[in-house]
Amino acid sequence: DAGVTQSPTHLIKTRGQQVTLRCSPKSGHDTVSWYQQALGQGPQFIFQYYEEEERQRGNFPDRFSGHQFPNYSSELNVNALLLGDSALYLCASSPGWGNYEQYFGPGTRLTVT
Amino acid sequence: GQQVMQIPQYQHVQEGEDFTTYCNSSTTLSNIQWYKQRPGGHPVFLIQLVKSGEVKKQKRLTFQFGEAKKNSSLHITATQTTDVGTYFCAGPRERDDKIIFGKGTRLHILP
Protein backbone atom coordinates (compact mmCIF):
# COMPACT_ATOMS: atom_id res chain seq x y z
CA ASP A 1 0.00 0.00 0.00
CA ALA A 2 1.77 3.12 -1.28
CA GLY A 3 1.78 6.12 0.98
CA VAL A 4 1.68 9.72 -0.17
CA THR A 5 4.21 10.43 -2.90
CA GLN A 6 5.51 13.78 -4.08
CA SER A 7 7.66 14.92 -6.98
CA PRO A 8 10.19 16.26 -7.43
CA THR A 9 12.11 15.84 -4.17
CA HIS A 10 14.25 18.90 -4.74
CA LEU A 11 13.93 21.88 -7.03
CA ILE A 12 15.95 25.02 -7.65
CA LYS A 13 14.28 27.95 -9.37
CA THR A 14 15.09 31.57 -10.08
CA ARG A 15 13.11 34.48 -8.71
CA GLY A 16 10.18 35.30 -11.00
CA GLN A 17 9.86 31.81 -12.42
CA GLN A 18 6.92 29.47 -12.02
CA VAL A 19 6.91 26.01 -10.45
CA THR A 20 4.57 23.01 -10.35
CA LEU A 21 4.73 20.42 -7.59
CA ARG A 22 2.90 17.11 -7.73
CA CYS A 23 1.30 14.81 -5.17
CA SER A 24 -0.35 11.40 -5.24
CA PRO A 25 -2.43 10.63 -2.17
CA LYS A 26 -2.39 7.48 -0.12
CA SER A 27 -4.55 4.72 -1.58
CA GLY A 28 -8.18 5.21 -0.55
CA HIS A 29 -7.75 8.90 0.29
CA ASP A 30 -9.66 11.53 -1.64
CA THR A 31 -8.78 14.75 0.18
CA VAL A 32 -5.46 16.50 -0.39
CA SER A 33 -3.96 19.43 1.49
CA TRP A 34 -0.81 21.42 0.80
CA TYR A 35 1.46 23.00 3.38
CA GLN A 36 4.52 25.22 3.36
CA GLN A 37 7.10 24.52 6.06
CA ALA A 38 9.94 26.95 6.62
CA LEU A 39 13.01 25.76 8.49
CA GLY A 40 12.32 25.40 12.19
CA GLN A 41 8.63 26.23 11.83
CA GLY A 42 5.39 24.31 11.83
CA PRO A 43 3.58 23.60 8.56
CA GLN A 44 1.47 26.49 7.26
CA PHE A 45 -1.79 25.50 5.58
CA ILE A 46 -2.00 26.61 1.93
CA PHE A 47 -5.22 24.97 0.70
CA GLN A 48 -7.25 21.79 0.64
CA TYR A 49 -8.87 19.99 -2.29
CA TYR A 50 -11.81 17.63 -2.30
CA GLU A 51 -13.85 16.48 -5.29
CA GLU A 52 -11.56 18.48 -7.58
CA GLU A 53 -12.44 21.77 -5.90
CA GLU A 54 -10.55 24.02 -3.53
CA ARG A 55 -12.53 23.78 -0.30
CA GLN A 56 -10.36 25.67 2.17
CA ARG A 57 -7.59 28.19 1.78
CA GLY A 58 -5.02 29.58 4.17
CA ASN A 59 -3.44 33.03 4.11
CA PHE A 60 -1.47 32.66 0.91
CA PRO A 61 -1.59 35.02 -2.10
CA ASP A 62 -3.17 34.17 -5.42
CA ARG A 63 0.28 33.30 -6.76
CA PHE A 64 -0.35 29.95 -5.09
CA SER A 65 -2.89 27.88 -6.97
CA GLY A 66 -3.73 24.24 -7.24
CA HIS A 67 -5.63 21.53 -8.94
CA GLN A 68 -7.02 18.13 -8.10
CA PHE A 69 -7.53 15.48 -10.77
CA PRO A 70 -10.24 12.80 -11.01
CA ASN A 71 -7.77 10.21 -9.65
CA TYR A 72 -7.38 12.45 -6.52
CA SER A 73 -3.79 13.43 -7.32
CA SER A 74 -3.00 17.10 -7.00
CA GLU A 75 -0.70 19.86 -8.18
CA LEU A 76 0.51 23.01 -6.47
CA ASN A 77 1.51 25.88 -8.74
CA VAL A 78 3.42 28.92 -7.60
CA ASN A 79 3.85 31.88 -9.97
CA ALA A 80 6.29 34.78 -9.83
CA LEU A 81 8.52 33.06 -7.30
CA LEU A 82 10.01 35.11 -4.49
CA LEU A 83 13.07 34.32 -2.40
CA GLY A 84 10.72 33.89 0.56
CA ASP A 85 8.97 31.01 -1.18
CA SER A 86 11.99 28.80 -0.44
CA ALA A 87 10.68 26.09 1.87
CA LEU A 88 9.64 22.46 2.17
CA TYR A 89 6.27 21.94 0.51
CA LEU A 90 4.30 19.12 2.04
CA CYS A 91 1.30 17.34 0.64
CA ALA A 92 -1.04 15.49 3.00
CA SER A 93 -3.97 13.25 2.24
CA SER A 94 -6.87 12.13 4.36
CA PRO A 95 -9.67 9.57 3.92
CA GLY A 96 -12.60 11.86 3.32
CA TRP A 97 -13.78 15.41 3.70
CA GLY A 98 -13.88 16.47 7.33
CA ASN A 99 -11.40 13.80 8.39
CA TYR A 100 -8.39 15.59 9.85
CA GLU A 101 -6.20 12.50 10.26
CA GLN A 102 -3.59 13.50 7.70
CA TYR A 103 -0.81 11.45 6.13
CA PHE A 104 2.09 13.46 4.82
CA GLY A 105 4.36 12.87 1.87
CA PRO A 106 8.13 13.33 2.02
CA GLY A 107 7.86 16.86 0.66
CA THR A 108 9.48 18.88 -2.10
CA ARG A 109 12.37 21.12 -1.07
CA LEU A 110 12.10 24.30 -3.16
CA THR A 111 14.99 26.72 -3.29
CA VAL A 112 14.50 30.09 -4.99
CA THR A 113 17.67 31.96 -5.91
CA GLY B 1 0.27 34.41 12.05
CA GLN B 2 0.38 31.32 14.19
CA GLN B 3 -2.44 31.08 16.71
CA VAL B 4 -1.19 27.93 18.38
CA MET B 5 1.63 28.14 20.88
CA GLN B 6 3.65 25.12 21.91
CA ILE B 7 5.70 25.10 25.07
CA PRO B 8 8.56 24.52 25.36
CA GLN B 9 10.17 25.20 21.98
CA TYR B 10 13.09 22.93 22.83
CA GLN B 11 13.62 20.29 25.50
CA HIS B 12 16.67 18.26 26.34
CA VAL B 13 16.04 15.30 28.61
CA GLN B 14 18.16 12.45 29.89
CA GLU B 15 17.16 9.10 28.44
CA GLY B 16 14.64 7.54 30.80
CA GLU B 17 13.24 10.85 32.03
CA ASP B 18 9.68 11.97 31.32
CA PHE B 19 8.78 14.71 28.83
CA THR B 20 5.70 16.89 28.40
CA THR B 21 4.79 19.38 25.68
CA TYR B 22 1.86 21.76 25.91
CA CYS B 23 -0.24 23.14 23.09
CA ASN B 24 -2.32 26.31 23.60
CA SER B 25 -4.64 27.74 20.99
CA SER B 26 -6.11 31.24 21.03
CA THR B 27 -9.24 29.85 19.39
CA THR B 28 -11.43 26.82 19.98
CA LEU B 29 -10.51 23.78 17.92
CA SER B 30 -13.02 21.22 16.68
CA ASN B 31 -10.52 18.46 17.32
CA ILE B 32 -6.78 18.11 17.66
CA GLN B 33 -4.09 15.98 16.07
CA TRP B 34 -0.53 15.29 17.13
CA TYR B 35 2.30 14.64 14.71
CA LYS B 36 5.95 13.68 15.08
CA GLN B 37 8.59 14.84 12.64
CA ARG B 38 12.06 13.30 12.76
CA PRO B 39 15.00 15.46 11.65
CA GLY B 40 14.98 15.59 7.85
CA GLY B 41 11.65 13.81 7.69
CA HIS B 42 8.00 14.66 7.32
CA PRO B 43 5.23 14.85 9.93
CA VAL B 44 3.80 11.48 10.90
CA PHE B 45 0.30 11.24 12.36
CA LEU B 46 0.24 10.03 15.95
CA ILE B 47 -3.29 10.49 17.25
CA GLN B 48 -6.51 12.50 17.08
CA LEU B 49 -8.58 13.71 20.03
CA VAL B 50 -12.14 14.87 19.45
CA LYS B 51 -14.02 15.17 22.72
CA SER B 52 -13.57 17.81 25.39
CA GLY B 53 -11.44 16.39 28.21
CA GLU B 54 -10.49 13.31 26.22
CA VAL B 55 -7.42 11.33 27.24
CA LYS B 56 -5.78 8.70 25.04
CA LYS B 57 -2.75 6.50 25.60
CA GLN B 58 -0.37 4.88 23.15
CA LYS B 59 2.19 2.79 25.03
CA ARG B 60 4.44 5.39 26.74
CA LEU B 61 2.58 8.37 25.21
CA THR B 62 -0.43 10.04 26.89
CA PHE B 63 -2.44 12.68 25.06
CA GLN B 64 -5.00 15.01 26.61
CA PHE B 65 -7.49 17.49 25.10
CA GLY B 66 -8.59 20.33 27.34
CA GLU B 67 -12.13 20.91 28.54
CA ALA B 68 -12.41 24.15 26.55
CA LYS B 69 -10.90 22.51 23.45
CA LYS B 70 -8.21 25.18 23.35
CA ASN B 71 -5.31 23.28 24.80
CA SER B 72 -3.73 19.88 24.72
CA SER B 73 -0.73 18.04 26.07
CA LEU B 74 1.51 15.14 25.13
CA HIS B 75 3.37 13.30 27.88
CA ILE B 76 6.05 10.71 27.21
CA THR B 77 7.04 8.41 30.04
CA ALA B 78 10.62 7.10 30.27
CA THR B 79 11.92 8.64 27.05
CA GLN B 80 14.01 6.61 24.63
CA THR B 81 16.40 7.72 21.89
CA THR B 82 13.75 6.82 19.33
CA ASP B 83 11.55 9.61 20.73
CA VAL B 84 13.87 12.26 19.24
CA GLY B 85 12.07 14.65 16.92
CA THR B 86 9.70 17.60 16.79
CA TYR B 87 6.17 17.15 18.07
CA PHE B 88 3.42 19.26 16.50
CA CYS B 89 -0.15 19.78 17.51
CA ALA B 90 -2.69 20.82 14.88
CA GLY B 91 -6.39 21.15 14.43
CA PRO B 92 -9.22 22.84 12.56
CA ARG B 93 -10.53 26.09 14.01
CA GLU B 94 -14.12 25.63 15.09
CA ARG B 95 -15.20 28.92 13.46
CA ASP B 96 -14.01 28.13 9.90
CA ASP B 97 -12.44 24.62 9.85
CA LYS B 98 -9.08 26.00 8.72
CA ILE B 99 -6.25 23.82 9.95
CA ILE B 100 -3.62 25.46 12.13
CA PHE B 101 -0.36 23.97 13.34
CA GLY B 102 1.75 24.84 16.34
CA LYS B 103 5.44 25.62 15.82
CA GLY B 104 6.39 22.39 17.51
CA THR B 105 8.46 21.24 20.45
CA ARG B 106 11.83 19.82 19.55
CA LEU B 107 12.86 16.94 21.81
CA HIS B 108 16.48 15.96 22.19
CA ILE B 109 17.50 12.93 24.23
CA LEU B 110 20.81 12.86 26.09
CA PRO B 111 22.19 9.29 26.28
mmCIF file of N, CA and C in Angstrom, chain A residues 17-78:
data_model
loop_
_atom_site.group_PDB
_atom_site.id
_atom_site.type_symbol
_atom_site.label_atom_id
_atom_site.label_comp_id
_atom_site.label_asym_id
_atom_site.label_seq_id
_atom_site.Cartn_x
_atom_site.Cartn_y
_atom_site.Cartn_z
ATOM 1 N N GLN A 17 10.310 32.983 -11.672
ATOM 2 C CA GLN A 17 9.859 31.806 -12.417
ATOM 3 C C GLN A 17 8.605 31.211 -11.803
ATOM 4 N N GLN A 18 8.097 30.192 -12.465
ATOM 5 C CA GLN A 18 6.921 29.475 -12.017
ATOM 6 C C GLN A 18 7.310 28.028 -11.723
ATOM 7 N N VAL A 19 6.589 27.388 -10.795
ATOM 8 C CA VAL A 19 6.907 26.006 -10.445
ATOM 9 C C VAL A 19 5.615 25.203 -10.241
ATOM 10 N N THR A 20 5.687 23.926 -10.587
ATOM 11 C CA THR A 20 4.566 23.011 -10.354
ATOM 12 C C THR A 20 5.067 21.816 -9.556
ATOM 13 N N LEU A 21 4.406 21.556 -8.443
ATOM 14 C CA LEU A 21 4.730 20.417 -7.595
ATOM 15 C C LEU A 21 3.576 19.421 -7.654
ATOM 16 N N ARG A 22 3.911 18.139 -7.563
ATOM 17 C CA ARG A 22 2.900 17.106 -7.733
ATOM 18 C C ARG A 22 2.784 16.184 -6.528
ATOM 19 N N CYS A 23 1.574 15.646 -6.340
ATOM 20 C CA CYS A 23 1.301 14.806 -5.174
ATOM 21 C C CYS A 23 0.310 13.713 -5.551
ATOM 22 N N SER A 24 0.613 12.498 -5.131
ATOM 23 C CA SER A 24 -0.346 11.401 -5.242
ATOM 24 C C SER A 24 -0.730 10.968 -3.841
ATOM 25 N N PRO A 25 -2.021 10.952 -3.539
ATOM 26 C CA PRO A 25 -2.431 10.633 -2.165
ATOM 27 C C PRO A 25 -2.288 9.158 -1.848
ATOM 28 N N LYS A 26 -2.382 8.857 -0.587
ATOM 29 C CA LYS A 26 -2.388 7.477 -0.123
ATOM 30 C C LYS A 26 -3.615 6.772 -0.711
ATOM 31 N N SER A 27 -3.459 5.494 -1.014
ATOM 32 C CA SER A 27 -4.552 4.720 -1.584
ATOM 33 C C SER A 27 -5.795 4.805 -0.687
ATOM 34 N N GLY A 28 -6.932 5.106 -1.302
ATOM 35 C CA GLY A 28 -8.181 5.209 -0.548
ATOM 36 C C GLY A 28 -8.480 6.595 -0.017
ATOM 37 N N HIS A 29 -7.549 7.522 -0.184
ATOM 38 C CA HIS A 29 -7.745 8.900 0.291
ATOM 39 C C HIS A 29 -8.188 9.781 -0.864
ATOM 40 N N ASP A 30 -9.146 10.682 -0.578
ATOM 41 C CA ASP A 30 -9.665 11.526 -1.642
ATOM 42 C C ASP A 30 -9.502 13.021 -1.362
ATOM 43 N N THR A 31 -8.955 13.351 -0.212
ATOM 44 C CA THR A 31 -8.784 14.750 0.177
ATOM 45 C C THR A 31 -7.299 15.060 0.288
ATOM 46 N N VAL A 32 -6.888 16.143 -0.357
ATOM 47 C CA VAL A 32 -5.461 16.500 -0.386
ATOM 48 C C VAL A 32 -5.286 17.925 0.110
ATOM 49 N N SER A 33 -4.313 18.102 0.986
ATOM 50 C CA SER A 33 -3.964 19.431 1.495
ATOM 51 C C SER A 33 -2.509 19.718 1.197
ATOM 52 N N TRP A 34 -2.195 20.993 1.040
ATOM 53 C CA TRP A 34 -0.813 21.422 0.805
ATOM 54 C C TRP A 34 -0.380 22.344 1.933
ATOM 55 N N TYR A 35 0.882 22.199 2.315
ATOM 56 C CA TYR A 35 1.462 23.000 3.381
ATOM 57 C C TYR A 35 2.831 23.516 2.957
ATOM 58 N N GLN A 36 3.168 24.673 3.519
ATOM 59 C CA GLN A 36 4.522 25.220 3.362
ATOM 60 C C GLN A 36 5.190 25.165 4.723
ATOM 61 N N GLN A 37 6.389 24.590 4.786
ATOM 62 C CA GLN A 37 7.101 24.521 6.056
ATOM 63 C C GLN A 37 8.466 25.171 5.910
ATOM 64 N N ALA A 38 8.630 26.304 6.565
ATOM 65 C CA ALA A 38 9.938 26.955 6.618
ATOM 66 C C ALA A 38 10.783 26.263 7.674
ATOM 67 N N LEU A 39 12.080 26.429 7.575
ATOM 68 C CA LEU A 39 13.009 25.760 8.488
ATOM 69 C C LEU A 39 12.707 26.138 9.939
ATOM 70 N N GLY A 40 12.547 25.143 10.778
ATOM 71 C CA GLY A 40 12.319 25.400 12.192
ATOM 72 C C GLY A 40 10.919 25.852 12.550
ATOM 73 N N GLN A 41 10.008 25.799 11.592
ATOM 74 C CA GLN A 41 8.632 26.233 11.826
ATOM 75 C C GLN A 41 7.662 25.071 11.641
ATOM 76 N N GLY A 42 6.437 25.294 12.083
ATOM 77 C CA GLY A 42 5.391 24.315 11.829
ATOM 78 C C GLY A 42 4.838 24.487 10.424
ATOM 79 N N PRO A 43 4.200 23.474 9.886
ATOM 80 C CA PRO A 43 3.584 23.599 8.557
ATOM 81 C C PRO A 43 2.519 24.688 8.539
ATOM 82 N N GLN A 44 2.495 25.459 7.454
ATOM 83 C CA GLN A 44 1.474 26.491 7.255
ATOM 84 C C GLN A 44 0.524 26.007 6.168
ATOM 85 N N PHE A 45 -0.761 26.001 6.483
ATOM 86 C CA PHE A 45 -1.792 25.500 5.577
ATOM 87 C C PHE A 45 -1.941 26.411 4.369
ATOM 88 N N ILE A 46 -1.832 25.828 3.153
ATOM 89 C CA ILE A 46 -2.001 26.611 1.927
ATOM 90 C C ILE A 46 -3.439 26.474 1.428
ATOM 91 N N PHE A 47 -3.829 25.250 1.101
ATOM 92 C CA PHE A 47 -5.220 24.972 0.702
ATOM 93 C C PHE A 47 -5.495 23.478 0.743
ATOM 94 N N GLN A 48 -6.780 23.168 0.590
ATOM 95 C CA GLN A 48 -7.250 21.786 0.641
ATOM 96 C C GLN A 48 -8.202 21.528 -0.520
ATOM 97 N N TYR A 49 -8.034 20.367 -1.150
ATOM 98 C CA TYR A 49 -8.867 19.988 -2.289
ATOM 99 C C TYR A 49 -9.678 18.746 -1.978
ATOM 100 N N TYR A 50 -10.909 18.784 -2.428
ATOM 101 C CA TYR A 50 -11.807 17.633 -2.301
ATOM 102 C C TYR A 50 -12.757 17.676 -3.480
ATOM 103 N N GLU A 51 -12.985 16.555 -4.102
ATOM 104 C CA GLU A 51 -13.846 16.482 -5.285
ATOM 105 C C GLU A 51 -13.449 17.521 -6.334
ATOM 106 N N GLU A 52 -12.141 17.634 -6.529
ATOM 107 C CA GLU A 52 -11.564 18.482 -7.582
ATOM 108 C C GLU A 52 -11.819 19.970 -7.384
ATOM 109 N N GLU A 53 -12.214 20.349 -6.175
ATOM 110 C CA GLU A 53 -12.435 21.766 -5.900
ATOM 111 C C GLU A 53 -11.632 22.208 -4.685
ATOM 112 N N GLU A 54 -11.203 23.445 -4.697
ATOM 113 C CA GLU A 54 -10.546 24.021 -3.532
ATOM 114 C C GLU A 54 -11.610 24.308 -2.489
ATOM 115 N N ARG A 55 -11.483 23.678 -1.325
ATOM 116 C CA ARG A 55 -12.534 23.782 -0.301
ATOM 117 C C ARG A 55 -12.140 24.730 0.825
ATOM 118 N N GLN A 56 -10.845 24.797 1.109
ATOM 119 C CA GLN A 56 -10.358 25.672 2.168
ATOM 120 C C GLN A 56 -9.063 26.295 1.684
ATOM 121 N N ARG A 57 -8.818 27.522 2.163
ATOM 122 C CA ARG A 57 -7.587 28.192 1.778
ATOM 123 C C ARG A 57 -7.009 28.933 2.972
ATOM 124 N N GLY A 58 -5.710 28.848 3.125
ATOM 125 C CA GLY A 58 -5.017 29.585 4.166
ATOM 126 C C GLY A 58 -4.647 30.971 3.676
ATOM 127 N N ASN A 59 -3.808 31.656 4.436
ATOM 128 C CA ASN A 59 -3.444 33.027 4.113
ATOM 129 C C ASN A 59 -2.277 33.097 3.138
ATOM 130 N N PHE A 60 -2.486 32.617 1.954
ATOM 131 C CA PHE A 60 -1.470 32.657 0.908
ATOM 132 C C PHE A 60 -2.014 33.438 -0.277
ATOM 133 N N PRO A 61 -1.124 34.195 -0.963
ATOM 134 C CA PRO A 61 -1.586 35.017 -2.096
ATOM 135 C C PRO A 61 -2.030 34.163 -3.279
ATOM 136 N N ASP A 62 -2.647 34.853 -4.238
ATOM 137 C CA ASP A 62 -3.172 34.173 -5.424
ATOM 138 C C ASP A 62 -2.077 33.561 -6.293
ATOM 139 N N ARG A 63 -0.833 33.919 -6.017
ATOM 140 C CA ARG A 63 0.279 33.303 -6.762
ATOM 141 C C ARG A 63 0.313 31.788 -6.526
ATOM 142 N N PHE A 64 -0.280 31.374 -5.423
ATOM 143 C CA PHE A 64 -0.355 29.954 -5.092
ATOM 144 C C PHE A 64 -1.709 29.427 -5.573
ATOM 145 N N SER A 65 -1.662 28.478 -6.468
ATOM 146 C CA SER A 65 -2.888 27.881 -6.970
ATOM 147 C C SER A 65 -2.712 26.374 -7.054
ATOM 148 N N GLY A 66 -3.822 25.690 -7.222
ATOM 149 C CA GLY A 66 -3.728 24.241 -7.240
ATOM 150 C C GLY A 66 -4.764 23.606 -8.119
ATOM 151 N N HIS A 67 -4.681 22.300 -8.135
ATOM 152 C CA HIS A 67 -5.631 21.532 -8.939
ATOM 153 C C HIS A 67 -5.698 20.128 -8.362
ATOM 154 N N GLN A 68 -6.892 19.539 -8.458
ATOM 155 C CA GLN A 68 -7.018 18.126 -8.102
ATOM 156 C C GLN A 68 -7.629 17.404 -9.292
ATOM 157 N N PHE A 69 -7.097 16.253 -9.602
ATOM 158 C CA PHE A 69 -7.527 15.485 -10.767
ATOM 159 C C PHE A 69 -8.529 14.404 -10.349
ATOM 160 N N PRO A 70 -9.244 13.827 -11.346
ATOM 161 C CA PRO A 70 -10.235 12.797 -11.012
ATOM 162 C C PRO A 70 -9.673 11.610 -10.242
ATOM 163 N N ASN A 71 -8.370 11.320 -10.395
ATOM 164 C CA ASN A 71 -7.770 10.207 -9.646
ATOM 165 C C ASN A 71 -7.284 10.654 -8.264
ATOM 166 N N TYR A 72 -7.673 11.851 -7.830
ATOM 167 C CA TYR A 72 -7.380 12.452 -6.522
ATOM 168 C C TYR A 72 -5.974 13.035 -6.401
ATOM 169 N N SER A 73 -5.112 12.811 -7.392
ATOM 170 C CA SER A 73 -3.791 13.427 -7.324
ATOM 171 C C SER A 73 -3.946 14.939 -7.434
ATOM 172 N N SER A 74 -2.886 15.644 -7.076
ATOM 173 C CA SER A 74 -3.002 17.100 -6.995
ATOM 174 C C SER A 74 -1.715 17.777 -7.433
ATOM 175 N N GLU A 75 -1.845 19.021 -7.837
ATOM 176 C CA GLU A 75 -0.703 19.862 -8.176
ATOM 177 C C GLU A 75 -0.783 21.164 -7.398
ATOM 178 N N LEU A 76 0.384 21.669 -7.058
ATOM 179 C CA LEU A 76 0.509 23.006 -6.473
ATOM 180 C C LEU A 76 1.331 23.837 -7.443
ATOM 181 N N ASN A 77 0.805 24.971 -7.841
ATOM 182 C CA ASN A 77 1.513 25.880 -8.736
ATOM 183 C C ASN A 77 1.827 27.173 -7.992
ATOM 184 N N VAL A 78 3.056 27.632 -8.179
ATOM 185 C CA VAL A 78 3.424 28.916 -7.601
ATOM 186 C C VAL A 78 4.000 29.776 -8.725
#
